[in-house]
Phi, psi and omega in degrees: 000159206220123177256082182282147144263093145234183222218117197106028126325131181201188153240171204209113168333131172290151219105302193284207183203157196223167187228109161244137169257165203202113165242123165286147181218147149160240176258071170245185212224300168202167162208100186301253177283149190229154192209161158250150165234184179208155164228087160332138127003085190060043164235171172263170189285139179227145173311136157213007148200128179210133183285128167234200194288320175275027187103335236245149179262138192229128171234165163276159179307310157340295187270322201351167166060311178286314174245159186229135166288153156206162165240148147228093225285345188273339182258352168066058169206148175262135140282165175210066209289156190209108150243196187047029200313139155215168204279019168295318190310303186354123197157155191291143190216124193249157189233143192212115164261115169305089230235111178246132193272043164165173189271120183130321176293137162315130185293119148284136191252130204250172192207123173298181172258344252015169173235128160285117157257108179256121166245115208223146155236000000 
């Protein structure tokens, strides 16, 4: 079985900035794309950043410029860097990884439990 741990939630005052972290562990084999997804207050979940198998980065318009996706593929973990924090961000934040356990298998998609970040002042 395959485990996102993540991790750096906190709440924070607008402006500031927090780092969520995201490690996978179990049976994997590889993994293409890595994501944050967030879920608001009535709101439904949406993408907001994802690393993908050929590198390349994708953000919602919403963070463009404020968060930066990372990876560190020898550690099977995602970042999530957040500056310029505002309280639109508040939300709930899922770490969400593309997984396949051997070679020849499909990737699966694993989901973290999530963390709250709350921007408040």
């Amino acid at each position: 079985q395959v485990q996102l741990v993540e991790s750096g939630g906190a709440s924070v005052q607008p402006g500031g900035s927090l780092i969520l972290s995201c490690a996978a562990s179990g049976s994997i084999f590889s993994i293409n794309a890595m994501g944050w997804y967030r879920q608001s207050l009535g709101k439904k979940r949406e993408l907001v950043a994802v690393f993908d198998s050929g590198g390349s980065t994708n953000y919602a318009d919403s963070v463009k410029g404020r968060f930066t996706i990372s990876r560190d593929n020898a550690k099977n973990t995602v970042y999530l860097q957040m500056n310029s924090l505002k309280p639109e961000d508040t939300a709930v934040y899922y770490c969400n990884a593309n997984i396949r356990h051997y070679v020849g298998d499909i990737y699966h998609p694993y989901w973290g439990q999530g963390t709250q970040v709350t921007v408040s002042s």
